[in-house]
Coordinates of C-alpha atoms in Angstrom, one line a residue:
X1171 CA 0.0 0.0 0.0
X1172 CA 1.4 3.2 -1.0
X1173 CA 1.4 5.8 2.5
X1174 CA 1.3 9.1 1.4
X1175 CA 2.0 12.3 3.9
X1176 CA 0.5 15.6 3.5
X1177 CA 2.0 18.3 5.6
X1178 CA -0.3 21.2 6.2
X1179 CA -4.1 21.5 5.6
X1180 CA -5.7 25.0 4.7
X1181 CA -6.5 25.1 0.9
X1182 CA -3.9 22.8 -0.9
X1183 CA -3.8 20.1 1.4
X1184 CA -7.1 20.0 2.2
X1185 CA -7.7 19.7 -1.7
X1186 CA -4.2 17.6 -2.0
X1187 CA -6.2 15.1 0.1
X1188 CA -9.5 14.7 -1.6
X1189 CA -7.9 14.2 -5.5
X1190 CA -5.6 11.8 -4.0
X1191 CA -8.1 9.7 -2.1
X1192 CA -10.8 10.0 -4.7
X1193 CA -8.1 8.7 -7.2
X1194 CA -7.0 6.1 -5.1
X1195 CA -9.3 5.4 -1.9
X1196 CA -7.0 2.4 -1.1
X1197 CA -4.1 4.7 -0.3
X1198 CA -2.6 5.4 3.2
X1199 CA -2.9 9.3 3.3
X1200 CA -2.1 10.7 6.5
X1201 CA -2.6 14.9 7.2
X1202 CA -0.6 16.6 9.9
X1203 CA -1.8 20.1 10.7
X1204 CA -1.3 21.8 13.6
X1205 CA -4.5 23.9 14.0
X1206 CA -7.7 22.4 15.3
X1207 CA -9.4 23.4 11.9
X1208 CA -9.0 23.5 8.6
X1209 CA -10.0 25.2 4.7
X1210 CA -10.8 28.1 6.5
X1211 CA -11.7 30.9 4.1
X1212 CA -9.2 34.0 6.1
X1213 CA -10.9 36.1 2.7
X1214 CA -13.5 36.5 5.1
X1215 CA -12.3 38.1 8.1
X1216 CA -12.4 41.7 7.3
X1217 CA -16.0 41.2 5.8
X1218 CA -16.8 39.1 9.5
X1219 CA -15.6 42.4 11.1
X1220 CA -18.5 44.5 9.3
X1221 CA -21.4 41.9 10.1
X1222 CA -21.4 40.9 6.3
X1223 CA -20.9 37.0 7.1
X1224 CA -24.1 35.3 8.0
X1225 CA -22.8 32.4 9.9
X1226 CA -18.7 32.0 10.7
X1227 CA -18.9 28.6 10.7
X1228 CA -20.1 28.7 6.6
X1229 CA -16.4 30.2 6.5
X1230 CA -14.9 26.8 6.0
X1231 CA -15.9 24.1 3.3
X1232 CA -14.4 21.3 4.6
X1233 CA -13.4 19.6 8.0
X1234 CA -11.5 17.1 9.4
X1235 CA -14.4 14.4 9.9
X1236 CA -14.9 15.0 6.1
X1237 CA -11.7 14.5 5.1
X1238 CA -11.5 11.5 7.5
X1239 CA -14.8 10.0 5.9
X1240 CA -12.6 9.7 2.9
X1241 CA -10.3 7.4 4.1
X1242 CA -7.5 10.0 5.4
X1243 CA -5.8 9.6 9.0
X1244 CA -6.3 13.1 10.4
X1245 CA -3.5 14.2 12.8
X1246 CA -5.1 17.5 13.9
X1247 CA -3.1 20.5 16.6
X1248 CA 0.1 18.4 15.3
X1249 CA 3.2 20.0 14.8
X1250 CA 5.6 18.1 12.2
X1251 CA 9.1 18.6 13.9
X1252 CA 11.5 17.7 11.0
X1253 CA 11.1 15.8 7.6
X1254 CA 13.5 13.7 6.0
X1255 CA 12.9 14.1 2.3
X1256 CA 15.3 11.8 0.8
X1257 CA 14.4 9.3 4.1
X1258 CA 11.2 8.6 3.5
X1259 CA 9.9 10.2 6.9
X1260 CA 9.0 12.5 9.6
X1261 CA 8.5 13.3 13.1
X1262 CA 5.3 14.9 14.3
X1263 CA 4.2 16.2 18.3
X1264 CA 0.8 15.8 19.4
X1265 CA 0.4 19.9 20.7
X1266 CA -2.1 18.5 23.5
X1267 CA -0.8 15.4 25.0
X1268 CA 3.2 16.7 23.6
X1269 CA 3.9 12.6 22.2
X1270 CA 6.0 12.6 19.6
X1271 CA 5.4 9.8 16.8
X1272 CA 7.3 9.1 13.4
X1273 CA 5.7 8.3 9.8
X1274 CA 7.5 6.2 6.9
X1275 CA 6.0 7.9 3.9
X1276 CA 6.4 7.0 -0.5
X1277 CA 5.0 10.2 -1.3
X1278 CA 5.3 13.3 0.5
X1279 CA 2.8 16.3 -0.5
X1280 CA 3.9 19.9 1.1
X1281 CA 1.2 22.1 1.8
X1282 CA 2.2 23.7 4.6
X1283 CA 0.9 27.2 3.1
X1284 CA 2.5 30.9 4.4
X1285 CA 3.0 32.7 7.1
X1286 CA 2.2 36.4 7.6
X1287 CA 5.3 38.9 7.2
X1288 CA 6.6 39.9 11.0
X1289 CA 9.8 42.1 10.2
X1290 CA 12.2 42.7 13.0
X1291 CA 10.3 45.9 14.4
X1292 CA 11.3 46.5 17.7
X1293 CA 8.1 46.2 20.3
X1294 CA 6.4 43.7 17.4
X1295 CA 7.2 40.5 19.2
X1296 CA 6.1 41.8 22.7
X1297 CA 2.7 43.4 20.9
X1298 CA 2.1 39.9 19.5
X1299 CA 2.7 38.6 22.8
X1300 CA -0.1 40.6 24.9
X1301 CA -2.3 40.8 22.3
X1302 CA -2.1 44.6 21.1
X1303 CA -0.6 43.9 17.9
X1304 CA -2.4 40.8 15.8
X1305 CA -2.2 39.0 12.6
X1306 CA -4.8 38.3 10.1
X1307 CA -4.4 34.6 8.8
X1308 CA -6.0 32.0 10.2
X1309 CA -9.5 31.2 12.6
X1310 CA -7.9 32.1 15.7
X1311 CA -6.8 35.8 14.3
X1312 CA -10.4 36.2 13.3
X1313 CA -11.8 35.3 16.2
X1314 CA -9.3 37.8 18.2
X1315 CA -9.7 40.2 15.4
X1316 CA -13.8 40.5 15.7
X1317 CA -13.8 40.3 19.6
X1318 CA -11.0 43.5 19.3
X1319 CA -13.8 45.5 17.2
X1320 CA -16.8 45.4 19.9
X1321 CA -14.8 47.6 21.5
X1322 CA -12.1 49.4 20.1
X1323 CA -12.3 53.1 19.6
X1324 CA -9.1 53.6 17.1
X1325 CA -6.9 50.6 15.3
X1326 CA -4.2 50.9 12.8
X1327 CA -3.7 48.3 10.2
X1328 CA -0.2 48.5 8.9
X1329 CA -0.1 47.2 4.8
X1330 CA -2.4 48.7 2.5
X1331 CA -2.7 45.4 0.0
X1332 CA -5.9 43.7 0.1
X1333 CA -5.8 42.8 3.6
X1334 CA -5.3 45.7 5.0
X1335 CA -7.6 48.0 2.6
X1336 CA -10.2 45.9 3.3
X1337 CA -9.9 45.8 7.1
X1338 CA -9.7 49.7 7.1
X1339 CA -12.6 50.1 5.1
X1340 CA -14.9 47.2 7.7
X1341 CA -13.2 49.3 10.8
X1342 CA -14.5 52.8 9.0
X1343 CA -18.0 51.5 8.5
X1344 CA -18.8 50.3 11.8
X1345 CA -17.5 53.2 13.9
X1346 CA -13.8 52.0 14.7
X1347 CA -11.4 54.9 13.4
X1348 CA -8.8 53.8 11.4
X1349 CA -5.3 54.1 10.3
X1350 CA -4.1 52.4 7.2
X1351 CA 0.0 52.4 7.2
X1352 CA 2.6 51.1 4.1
X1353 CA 5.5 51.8 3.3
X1354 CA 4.7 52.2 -0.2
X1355 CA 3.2 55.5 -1.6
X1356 CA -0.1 54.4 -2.8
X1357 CA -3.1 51.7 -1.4
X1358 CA -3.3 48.3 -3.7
X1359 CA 0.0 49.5 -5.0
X1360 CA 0.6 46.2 -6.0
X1361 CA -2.6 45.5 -7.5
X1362 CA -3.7 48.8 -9.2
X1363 CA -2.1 51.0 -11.5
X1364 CA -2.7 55.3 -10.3
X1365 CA -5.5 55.7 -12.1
X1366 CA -7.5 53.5 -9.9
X1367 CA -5.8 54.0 -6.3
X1368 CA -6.2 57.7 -6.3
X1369 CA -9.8 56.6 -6.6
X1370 CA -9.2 54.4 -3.4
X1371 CA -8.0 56.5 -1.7
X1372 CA -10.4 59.4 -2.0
X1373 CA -13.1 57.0 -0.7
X1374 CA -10.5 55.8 2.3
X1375 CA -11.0 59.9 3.1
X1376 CA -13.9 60.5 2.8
X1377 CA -15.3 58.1 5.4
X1378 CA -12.3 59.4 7.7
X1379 CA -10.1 56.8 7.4
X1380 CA -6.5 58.1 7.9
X1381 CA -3.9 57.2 5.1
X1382 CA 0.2 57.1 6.2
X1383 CA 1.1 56.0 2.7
X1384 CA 5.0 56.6 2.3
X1385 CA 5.3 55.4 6.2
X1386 CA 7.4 52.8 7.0
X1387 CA 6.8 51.4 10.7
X1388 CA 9.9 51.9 12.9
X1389 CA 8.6 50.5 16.9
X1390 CA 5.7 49.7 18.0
X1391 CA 5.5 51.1 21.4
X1392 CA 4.0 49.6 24.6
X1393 CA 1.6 52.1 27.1
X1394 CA 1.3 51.5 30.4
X1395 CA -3.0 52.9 29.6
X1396 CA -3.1 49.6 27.2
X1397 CA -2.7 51.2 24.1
X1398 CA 0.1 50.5 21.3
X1399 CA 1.8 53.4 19.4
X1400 CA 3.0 52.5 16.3
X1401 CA 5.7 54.8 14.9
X1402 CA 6.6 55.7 11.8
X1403 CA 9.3 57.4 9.5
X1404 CA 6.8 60.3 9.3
X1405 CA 4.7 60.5 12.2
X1406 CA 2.8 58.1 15.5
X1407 CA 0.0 56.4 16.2
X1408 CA -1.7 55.7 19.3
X1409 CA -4.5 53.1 18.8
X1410 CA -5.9 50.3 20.8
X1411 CA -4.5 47.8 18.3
X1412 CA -2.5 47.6 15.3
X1413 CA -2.9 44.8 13.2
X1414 CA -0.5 43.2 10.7
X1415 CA -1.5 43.0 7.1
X1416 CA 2.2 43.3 5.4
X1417 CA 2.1 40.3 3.2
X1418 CA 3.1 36.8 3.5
X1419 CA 5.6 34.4 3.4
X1420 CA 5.9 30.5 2.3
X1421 CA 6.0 28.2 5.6
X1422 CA 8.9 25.8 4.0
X1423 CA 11.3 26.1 6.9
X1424 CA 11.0 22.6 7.4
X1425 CA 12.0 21.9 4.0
X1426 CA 15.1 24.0 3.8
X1427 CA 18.4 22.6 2.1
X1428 CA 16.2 19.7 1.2
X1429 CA 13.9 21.2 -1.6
X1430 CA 14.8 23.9 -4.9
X1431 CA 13.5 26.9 -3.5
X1432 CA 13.5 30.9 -4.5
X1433 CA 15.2 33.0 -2.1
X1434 CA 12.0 33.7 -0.7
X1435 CA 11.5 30.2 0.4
X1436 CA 9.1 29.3 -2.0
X1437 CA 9.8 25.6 -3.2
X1438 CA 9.8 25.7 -7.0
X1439 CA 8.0 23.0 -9.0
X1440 CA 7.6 21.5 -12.7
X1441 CA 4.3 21.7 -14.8
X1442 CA 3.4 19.0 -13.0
X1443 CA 3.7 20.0 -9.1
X1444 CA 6.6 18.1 -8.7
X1445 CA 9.2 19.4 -6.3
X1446 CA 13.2 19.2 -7.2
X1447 CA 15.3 17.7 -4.3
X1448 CA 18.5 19.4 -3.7
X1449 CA 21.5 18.7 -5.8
X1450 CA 19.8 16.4 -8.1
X1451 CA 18.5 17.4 -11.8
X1452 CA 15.5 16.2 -12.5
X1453 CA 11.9 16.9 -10.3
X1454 CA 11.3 14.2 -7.8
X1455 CA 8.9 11.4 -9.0
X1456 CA 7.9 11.5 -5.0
X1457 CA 7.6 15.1 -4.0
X1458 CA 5.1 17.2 -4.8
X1459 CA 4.2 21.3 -3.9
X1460 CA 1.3 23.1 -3.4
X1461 CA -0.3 26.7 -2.6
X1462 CA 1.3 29.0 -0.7
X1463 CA 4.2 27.2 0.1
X1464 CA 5.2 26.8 -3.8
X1465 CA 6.0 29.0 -6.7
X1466 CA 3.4 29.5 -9.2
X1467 CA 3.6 29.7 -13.2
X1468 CA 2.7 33.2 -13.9
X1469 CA 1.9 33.3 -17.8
X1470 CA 2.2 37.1 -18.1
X1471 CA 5.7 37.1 -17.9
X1472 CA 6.7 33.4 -18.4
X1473 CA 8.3 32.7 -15.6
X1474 CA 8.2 31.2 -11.4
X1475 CA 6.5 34.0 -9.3
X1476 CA 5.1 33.9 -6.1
X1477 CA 1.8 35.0 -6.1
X1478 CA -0.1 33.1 -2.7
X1479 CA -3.6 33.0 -3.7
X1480 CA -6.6 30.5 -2.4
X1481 CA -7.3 29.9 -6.7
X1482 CA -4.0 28.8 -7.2
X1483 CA -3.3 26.5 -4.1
X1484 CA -6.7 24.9 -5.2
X1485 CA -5.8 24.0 -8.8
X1486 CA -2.6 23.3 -8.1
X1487 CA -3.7 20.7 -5.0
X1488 CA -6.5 19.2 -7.4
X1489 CA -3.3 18.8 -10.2
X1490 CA -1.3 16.4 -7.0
X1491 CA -3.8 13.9 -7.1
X1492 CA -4.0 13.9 -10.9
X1493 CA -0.4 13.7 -11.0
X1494 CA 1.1 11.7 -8.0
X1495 CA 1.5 8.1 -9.7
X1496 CA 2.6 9.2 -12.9
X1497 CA 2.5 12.8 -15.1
X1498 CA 0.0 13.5 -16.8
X1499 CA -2.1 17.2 -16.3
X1500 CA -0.1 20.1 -16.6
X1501 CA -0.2 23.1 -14.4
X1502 CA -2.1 26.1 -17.1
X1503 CA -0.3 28.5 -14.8
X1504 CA -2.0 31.6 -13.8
X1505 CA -2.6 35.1 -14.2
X1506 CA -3.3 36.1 -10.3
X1507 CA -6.9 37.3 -11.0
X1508 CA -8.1 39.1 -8.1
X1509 CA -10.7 41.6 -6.7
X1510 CA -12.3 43.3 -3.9
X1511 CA -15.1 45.3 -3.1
X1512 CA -14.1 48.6 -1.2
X1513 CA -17.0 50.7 0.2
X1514 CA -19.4 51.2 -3.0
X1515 CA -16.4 50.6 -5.2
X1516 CA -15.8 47.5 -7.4
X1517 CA -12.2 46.2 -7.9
X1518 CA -10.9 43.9 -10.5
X1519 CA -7.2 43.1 -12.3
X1520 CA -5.4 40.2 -14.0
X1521 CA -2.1 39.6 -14.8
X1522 CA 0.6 42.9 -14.7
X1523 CA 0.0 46.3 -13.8
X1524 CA 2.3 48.6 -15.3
X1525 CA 4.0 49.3 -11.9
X1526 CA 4.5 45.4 -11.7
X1527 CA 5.9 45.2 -15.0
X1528 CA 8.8 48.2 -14.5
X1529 CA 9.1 45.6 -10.7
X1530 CA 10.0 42.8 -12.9
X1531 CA 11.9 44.9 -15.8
X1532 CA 9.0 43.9 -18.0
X1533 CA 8.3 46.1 -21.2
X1534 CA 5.1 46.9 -21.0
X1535 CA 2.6 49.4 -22.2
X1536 CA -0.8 50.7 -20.9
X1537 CA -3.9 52.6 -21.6
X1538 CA -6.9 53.7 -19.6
X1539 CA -10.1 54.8 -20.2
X1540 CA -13.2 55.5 -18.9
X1541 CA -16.9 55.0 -20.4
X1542 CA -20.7 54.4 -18.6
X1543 CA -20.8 50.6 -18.9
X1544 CA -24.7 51.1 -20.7
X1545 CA -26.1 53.8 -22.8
X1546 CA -26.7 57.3 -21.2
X1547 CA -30.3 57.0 -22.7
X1548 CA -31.0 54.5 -19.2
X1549 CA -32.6 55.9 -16.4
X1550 CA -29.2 54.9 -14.4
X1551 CA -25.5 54.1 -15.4
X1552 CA -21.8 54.3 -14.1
X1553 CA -18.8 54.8 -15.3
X1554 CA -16.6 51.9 -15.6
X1555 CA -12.5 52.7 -15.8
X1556 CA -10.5 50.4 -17.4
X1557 CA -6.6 50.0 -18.0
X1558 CA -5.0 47.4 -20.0
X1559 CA -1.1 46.6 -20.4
X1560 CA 0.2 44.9 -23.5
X1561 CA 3.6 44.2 -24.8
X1562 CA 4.5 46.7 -27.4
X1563 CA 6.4 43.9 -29.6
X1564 CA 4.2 41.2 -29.7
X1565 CA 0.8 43.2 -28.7
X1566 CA 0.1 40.4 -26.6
X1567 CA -2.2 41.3 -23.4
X1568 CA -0.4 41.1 -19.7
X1569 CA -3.0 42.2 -18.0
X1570 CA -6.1 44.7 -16.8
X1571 CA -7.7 46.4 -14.1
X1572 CA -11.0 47.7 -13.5
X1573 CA -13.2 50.1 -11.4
X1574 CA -16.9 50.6 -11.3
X1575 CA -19.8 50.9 -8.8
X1576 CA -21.0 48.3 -11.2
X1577 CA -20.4 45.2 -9.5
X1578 CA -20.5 42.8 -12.4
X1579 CA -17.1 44.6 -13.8
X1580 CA -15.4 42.1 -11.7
X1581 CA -15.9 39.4 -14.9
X1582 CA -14.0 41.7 -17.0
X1583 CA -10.8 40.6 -15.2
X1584 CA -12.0 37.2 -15.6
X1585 CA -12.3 37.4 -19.3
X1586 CA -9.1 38.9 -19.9
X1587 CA -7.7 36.2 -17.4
X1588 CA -9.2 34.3 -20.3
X1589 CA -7.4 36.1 -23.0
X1590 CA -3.6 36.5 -21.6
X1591 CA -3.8 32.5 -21.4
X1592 CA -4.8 32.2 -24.9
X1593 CA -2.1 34.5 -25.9
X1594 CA -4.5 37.2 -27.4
X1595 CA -3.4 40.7 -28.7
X1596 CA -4.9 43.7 -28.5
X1597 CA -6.0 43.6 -32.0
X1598 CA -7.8 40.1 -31.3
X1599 CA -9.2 41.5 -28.4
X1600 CA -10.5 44.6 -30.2
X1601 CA -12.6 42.8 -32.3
X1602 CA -13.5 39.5 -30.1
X1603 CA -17.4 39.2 -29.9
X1604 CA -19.2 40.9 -27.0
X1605 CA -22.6 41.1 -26.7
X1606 CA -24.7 44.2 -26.6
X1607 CA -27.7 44.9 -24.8
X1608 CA -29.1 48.5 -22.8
X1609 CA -28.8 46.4 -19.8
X1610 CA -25.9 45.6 -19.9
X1611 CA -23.7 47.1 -22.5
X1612 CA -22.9 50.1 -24.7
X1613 CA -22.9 49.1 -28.5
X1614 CA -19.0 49.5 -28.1
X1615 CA -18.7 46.9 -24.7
X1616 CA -15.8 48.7 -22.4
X1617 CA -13.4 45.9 -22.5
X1618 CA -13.4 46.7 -26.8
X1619 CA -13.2 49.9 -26.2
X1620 CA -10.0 50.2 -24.4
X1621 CA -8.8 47.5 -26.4
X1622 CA -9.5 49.6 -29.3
X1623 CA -8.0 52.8 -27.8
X1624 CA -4.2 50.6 -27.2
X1625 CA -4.4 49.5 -30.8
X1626 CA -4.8 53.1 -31.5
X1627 CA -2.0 54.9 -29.4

């Protein structure tokens, strides 16, 4: 019988283990995690803050009995010590009775997922430890996060990705002021091009919430009244809690010196999820990587990236089971489609931004524009804005991002998601088929138009 280990269970193990045992029911799959839940949706959290989430417990899609029911052997609140790749096995402690116990694995699947950025602030550690500085990850930060909000009167959420924007923006509409704190100059720099964040952040002001863009956290500083100050290269802050939203990191300390990684830790993998171990050539038959913990295809620019997102750890999990006797699906790869919905704004983008383009010394060219999304002969419309990069020597799409108090603009990213994976050019995409109709459309749809205007420039 072939024993299989999967090491971590959020997204990618939790879909690791139900491909693999649905493939092959008679398999020995054992799951080490060391939380008490798993598949927890952390997506949520900010919208559980505003009272948007009807029941918390509808904020996970799986559980441990379900995965159990499958066939697996669930070793729940356990932590695995060390793993011996090339061994064959691994040493796990039972966090509640503190037994230790060793597994003899064939096939070893690492999902152990990321961890949340914690740079070397000074007071960060000691804030973490009382409780006036939290993270925003898992169940338990949730729970600690929405008990914080009954009462606080002022927080400050330190990274202005979409984390943080969206915890600012819950904090703002339930009466908790807020201060939103990066280090870069704009909010969703990463995700949105100017156009769009100056859009942001003119609705972050107007329902007061206070924007230290440019400030890079220095201390966070202890009061003897219970409050936390967190200082900055500009300015201070004294809230009742500040909460970390800088970004994450892959979990893969375990697998260190054992596994091909980036220099971020991130254990890179074939088309095929396979993991390389260290010093030999060729992708392990035996090893596979998924989620958070592994490097993702990212088809705008050809190349490994590390882009953690739930979609990716779940078709790259569902692509291990596929995979794990012998190759046979390939990875598509991804293009790191995303939105978010920020106070009566919709958010949407796929594949680069022109700021993440000149990040990766991509060539890249971009035009916006901005159109109602239906006739102006409707009793009600809205502008959409839309911005969409392109190579300038092969015309091929890298990616878009859009903005509307039109909620259904979030399927434009996911049609151009469509489009960069099919290798379309502006020119195609300029004259693909899209339906018009007053309730829904212009005769010219938006995502032609701007298509139209980069063939033009």
């Amino acid at each position: 019988m072939t024993t299989v280990a999967i090491v971590g269970c959020t997204h990618a193990g939790t879909f690791a283990a139900q491909s693999i045992l649905q493939a092959h029911p008679d398999w020995d799959v054992h799951v080490y995690e060391r939380n008490d839940t798993l598949s927890f949706l952390s997506c949520g959290i900010a919208l559980w803050v505003g009272d948007h989430v009807s029941d918390p417990k509808k904020m996970f899609y799986s559980s441990p009995e379900a995965l159990a029911s499958l066939g697996a052997t669930m070793h729940m609140e356990h932590d695995v010590l060390s793993v011996d790749v090339k061994g064959g096995s691994l040493v796990a402690k039972d966090l509640k009775t503190g037994e230790e116990s060793t597994l003899e694995f064939d096939k070893l699947v690492v999902t152990t997922g990321s961890k949340p950025v914690t740079p070397p602030i000074p007071g960060l550690a000691e804030g973490l430890g009382d409780g006036r500085v939290k993270l925003c990850k898992n169940w338990g930060h949730g729970l600690a996060i929405k008990e914080m909000a009954k009462s606080a009167k002022k927080v400050a959420v330190i990274g202005a990705g979409y984390i943080g924007a969206e915890l600012a923006e819950q904090f703002s509409e339930i009466g908790v002021q807020s201060v939103l704190v990066d280090g870069l100059d704009r909010a969703l720099a990463k995700n949105f091009d100017k156009p769009i964040s100056d859009v942001v952040e003119q609705a972050f002001t107007d329902h007061g919430v206070t924007l230290a863009l440019g400030h890079m956290v220095t201390e966070f500083r202890l009061n003897d009244s219970g409050t936390v100050t967190v200082v900055t290269s500009e300015d201070e802050f004294e809230v009742d809690c500040a909460i970390m939203g800088a970004g994450f990191l892959p979990r893969t300390d375990l697998f260190a010196g054992q596994l091909d990684m980036l220099k971020n830790g991130a254990i890179t993998t074939d088309e095929y999820m396979r993991a390389t171990i260290s010093g030999e050539s060729e992708p392990s038959q035996d090893v596979f990587a998924a989620g958070d913990s592994a490097t993702v295809f990212y088809n705008p620019t050809g190349t490994y990236d590390y882009i953690p997102l739930a979609t990716n750890a779940v078709r790259q999990a569902l692509l291990v089971g596929a995979n794990i006797v012998e190759p046979t699906q390939k990875y598509m790869g991804t293009q790191a489609t995303s939105a978010v919905q920020l106070y009566d704004l919709s958010l949407a983008a796929t594949g680069l931004t022109q700021g993440g383009a000149e990040a990766r010394g991509v060539n890249v060219k971009s035009t916006t524009l901005t159109q109602d999304f239906r006739p102006a002969f409707m009793l009600t419309t809205t502008p959409v804005t839309a911005t969409l990069t392109w190579d300038p020597e092969t015309r091929k799409i890298k990616g878009a991002q859009f903005l509307s108090k039109q909620p259904d603009v979030a399927q434009a990213a996911n049609a151009v998601s469509i489009a960069i994976q099919a290798g379309f050019t502006i020119d195609q995409l300029a004259n693909v088929d899209l339906l018009f109709q007053p309730n829904f459309s212009q005769p010219v749809n938006y995502l032609a138009a701007v298509a139209m205007q980069a063939v033009a420039s």
